[in-house]
Amino acid sequence: MATISHARTLVGSPLFWIGTLFASVGMLFLAIGVKAMRDEATFQHSAAVAEGKIVGRDIRRASAWNQQSTRYLLTYMFTTENRVLVTGQGEVSVEEWEAAREGGPLTVRYLPKRPSENRLTLGGDWSTAIACTSLGAILGGVGGVVAGIRVRRWRLVTRLERDGASTPGTLARVASGSYRINRVPQWQLFYTFTDQSGKRRDGVSDWLSPQAAKRWKTGAAGTVRYD
């Protein structure tokens, strides 16, 4: 392996920071998703049932700023098995909302140790948990791979600059690639050098900005460090 001595450091690599950002956001979503799944599992296995009473009806209209669909809400009160009076609010379908009347009964499920966590639905809401977990896994995985590649590259550059052998190199060509930063194509230097056994070898630099690449001309000499 070989590298030109002016290769970018890890901290200066946009890919490293992009990968780190994706990995961090992914881990956040993954943590939210795992917690939501644990909460759903706890609700499914530990929830108690109580007979509640409707004390209010509310509509939250769809808004381009806040929410995409209208929400139909029922406010209710129920008493736990320990005789604690709890007030809650839950979303229902428009049909259920229209049929509901203040003072009417309804079934509430709650956690005995945390009655403030209660709901009206019998089934679990796994959609949010699954969506957050899936998105977190994808973002975290992609970000981890991208950041890992940059870390490996940085470690290689560091090792070659510390322990690699030095030899003269000749720039064969300068070319732009498909990788872009802020829609600006990045460039690479393609060079040749001869190792200690006399064998001719080819190398390629890390990505460079157009301004940095323009400082190099075909046929220019430089120092190459190789393993």
PDB file of C-alpha atoms in Angstrom, residues 27-120:
ATOM      1  CA  MET A  27     -28.060   5.063  17.355  1.00  0.00           C
ATOM      2  CA  LEU A  28     -30.519   7.651  18.683  1.00  0.00           C
ATOM      3  CA  PHE A  29     -33.378   6.251  16.590  1.00  0.00           C
ATOM      4  CA  LEU A  30     -32.325   2.714  17.476  1.00  0.00           C
ATOM      5  CA  ALA A  31     -32.408   3.535  21.197  1.00  0.00           C
ATOM      6  CA  ILE A  32     -35.856   5.126  20.817  1.00  0.00           C
ATOM      7  CA  GLY A  33     -37.109   2.133  18.865  1.00  0.00           C
ATOM      8  CA  VAL A  34     -35.747  -0.429  21.330  1.00  0.00           C
ATOM      9  CA  LYS A  35     -37.270   1.469  24.263  1.00  0.00           C
ATOM     10  CA  ALA A  36     -40.606   1.680  22.456  1.00  0.00           C
ATOM     11  CA  MET A  37     -40.530  -2.064  21.762  1.00  0.00           C
ATOM     12  CA  ARG A  38     -39.734  -2.799  25.407  1.00  0.00           C
ATOM     13  CA  ASP A  39     -42.570  -0.516  26.502  1.00  0.00           C
ATOM     14  CA  GLU A  40     -44.980  -2.261  24.127  1.00  0.00           C
ATOM     15  CA  ALA A  41     -43.900  -5.676  25.378  1.00  0.00           C
ATOM     16  CA  THR A  42     -44.346  -4.533  28.984  1.00  0.00           C
ATOM     17  CA  PHE A  43     -47.819  -3.213  28.173  1.00  0.00           C
ATOM     18  CA  GLN A  44     -48.830  -6.427  26.445  1.00  0.00           C
ATOM     19  CA  HIS A  45     -47.787  -8.610  29.392  1.00  0.00           C
ATOM     20  CA  SER A  46     -48.389  -6.409  32.437  1.00  0.00           C
ATOM     21  CA  ALA A  47     -51.280  -4.058  31.666  1.00  0.00           C
ATOM     22  CA  ALA A  48     -54.332  -4.118  33.918  1.00  0.00           C
ATOM     23  CA  VAL A  49     -57.866  -3.345  32.738  1.00  0.00           C
ATOM     24  CA  ALA A  50     -60.178  -0.769  34.293  1.00  0.00           C
ATOM     25  CA  GLU A  51     -63.607   0.628  33.502  1.00  0.00           C
ATOM     26  CA  GLY A  52     -63.247   4.327  32.723  1.00  0.00           C
ATOM     27  CA  LYS A  53     -65.617   7.215  32.083  1.00  0.00           C
ATOM     28  CA  ILE A  54     -65.491   9.735  29.241  1.00  0.00           C
ATOM     29  CA  VAL A  55     -65.103  13.287  30.549  1.00  0.00           C
ATOM     30  CA  GLY A  56     -64.254  15.165  27.371  1.00  0.00           C
ATOM     31  CA  ARG A  57     -64.057  15.056  23.569  1.00  0.00           C
ATOM     32  CA  ASP A  58     -61.595  17.016  21.482  1.00  0.00           C
ATOM     33  CA  ILE A  59     -60.576  17.433  17.841  1.00  0.00           C
ATOM     34  CA  ARG A  60     -57.167  18.535  16.675  1.00  0.00           C
ATOM     35  CA  ARG A  61     -57.451  19.619  13.080  1.00  0.00           C
ATOM     36  CA  ALA A  62     -54.867  18.743  10.457  1.00  0.00           C
ATOM     37  CA  SER A  63     -52.306  21.489   9.908  1.00  0.00           C
ATOM     38  CA  ALA A  64     -49.484  21.956   7.459  1.00  0.00           C
ATOM     39  CA  TRP A  65     -47.338  23.068  10.390  1.00  0.00           C
ATOM     40  CA  ASN A  66     -48.219  20.566  13.128  1.00  0.00           C
ATOM     41  CA  GLN A  67     -49.811  17.376  11.799  1.00  0.00           C
ATOM     42  CA  GLN A  68     -50.943  15.870   8.509  1.00  0.00           C
ATOM     43  CA  SER A  69     -54.229  14.334   9.669  1.00  0.00           C
ATOM     44  CA  THR A  70     -57.029  15.253  12.050  1.00  0.00           C
ATOM     45  CA  ARG A  71     -56.854  13.575  15.461  1.00  0.00           C
ATOM     46  CA  TYR A  72     -59.954  12.601  17.422  1.00  0.00           C
ATOM     47  CA  LEU A  73     -59.306  12.501  21.167  1.00  0.00           C
ATOM     48  CA  LEU A  74     -61.232  11.307  24.204  1.00  0.00           C
ATOM     49  CA  THR A  75     -60.375  12.459  27.711  1.00  0.00           C
ATOM     50  CA  TYR A  76     -61.275   9.933  30.390  1.00  0.00           C
ATOM     51  CA  MET A  77     -60.948   9.119  34.069  1.00  0.00           C
ATOM     52  CA  PHE A  78     -60.555   5.735  35.715  1.00  0.00           C
ATOM     53  CA  THR A  79     -59.752   4.284  39.120  1.00  0.00           C
ATOM     54  CA  THR A  80     -56.885   1.842  39.560  1.00  0.00           C
ATOM     55  CA  GLU A  81     -57.028  -1.323  41.654  1.00  0.00           C
ATOM     56  CA  ASN A  82     -55.357   0.701  44.417  1.00  0.00           C
ATOM     57  CA  ARG A  83     -58.186   3.264  44.365  1.00  0.00           C
ATOM     58  CA  VAL A  84     -56.101   5.949  42.633  1.00  0.00           C
ATOM     59  CA  LEU A  85     -58.047   8.294  40.334  1.00  0.00           C
ATOM     60  CA  VAL A  86     -56.224   8.843  37.035  1.00  0.00           C
ATOM     61  CA  THR A  87     -57.027  11.087  34.064  1.00  0.00           C
ATOM     62  CA  GLY A  88     -55.863  10.168  30.593  1.00  0.00           C
ATOM     63  CA  GLN A  89     -56.374  10.994  26.946  1.00  0.00           C
ATOM     64  CA  GLY A  90     -56.369   8.710  23.932  1.00  0.00           C
ATOM     65  CA  GLU A  91     -56.850   8.893  20.182  1.00  0.00           C
ATOM     66  CA  VAL A  92     -59.735   7.005  18.563  1.00  0.00           C
ATOM     67  CA  SER A  93     -61.229   6.650  15.108  1.00  0.00           C
ATOM     68  CA  VAL A  94     -63.707   9.216  13.847  1.00  0.00           C
ATOM     69  CA  GLU A  95     -66.500   6.618  14.149  1.00  0.00           C
ATOM     70  CA  GLU A  96     -65.638   5.904  17.787  1.00  0.00           C
ATOM     71  CA  TRP A  97     -65.380   9.616  18.521  1.00  0.00           C
ATOM     72  CA  GLU A  98     -68.795  10.368  17.009  1.00  0.00           C
ATOM     73  CA  ALA A  99     -70.393   7.527  18.967  1.00  0.00           C
ATOM     74  CA  ALA A 100     -68.785   8.552  22.272  1.00  0.00           C
ATOM     75  CA  ARG A 101     -70.748  10.589  24.816  1.00  0.00           C
ATOM     76  CA  GLU A 102     -69.488  12.382  27.907  1.00  0.00           C
ATOM     77  CA  GLY A 103     -70.199  10.263  30.944  1.00  0.00           C
ATOM     78  CA  GLY A 104     -70.224   7.109  28.856  1.00  0.00           C
ATOM     79  CA  PRO A 105     -68.111   4.075  29.770  1.00  0.00           C
ATOM     80  CA  LEU A 106     -64.988   2.828  28.052  1.00  0.00           C
ATOM     81  CA  THR A 107     -62.259   0.270  28.713  1.00  0.00           C
ATOM     82  CA  VAL A 108     -58.843   1.516  29.769  1.00  0.00           C
ATOM     83  CA  ARG A 109     -55.598  -0.441  29.992  1.00  0.00           C
ATOM     84  CA  TYR A 110     -52.812   0.801  32.283  1.00  0.00           C
ATOM     85  CA  LEU A 111     -49.600  -0.289  33.953  1.00  0.00           C
ATOM     86  CA  PRO A 112     -50.262  -1.047  37.658  1.00  0.00           C
ATOM     87  CA  LYS A 113     -46.890   0.359  38.736  1.00  0.00           C
ATOM     88  CA  ARG A 114     -47.175   3.398  36.445  1.00  0.00           C
ATOM     89  CA  PRO A 115     -50.900   4.134  35.972  1.00  0.00           C
ATOM     90  CA  SER A 116     -50.069   7.417  34.248  1.00  0.00           C
ATOM     91  CA  GLU A 117     -49.126   5.200  31.297  1.00  0.00           C
ATOM     92  CA  ASN A 118     -52.503   4.155  29.987  1.00  0.00           C
ATOM     93  CA  ARG A 119     -54.300   3.688  26.696  1.00  0.00           C
ATOM     94  CA  LEU A 120     -57.607   2.798  25.110  1.00  0.00           C
TER      95      LEU A 120
END
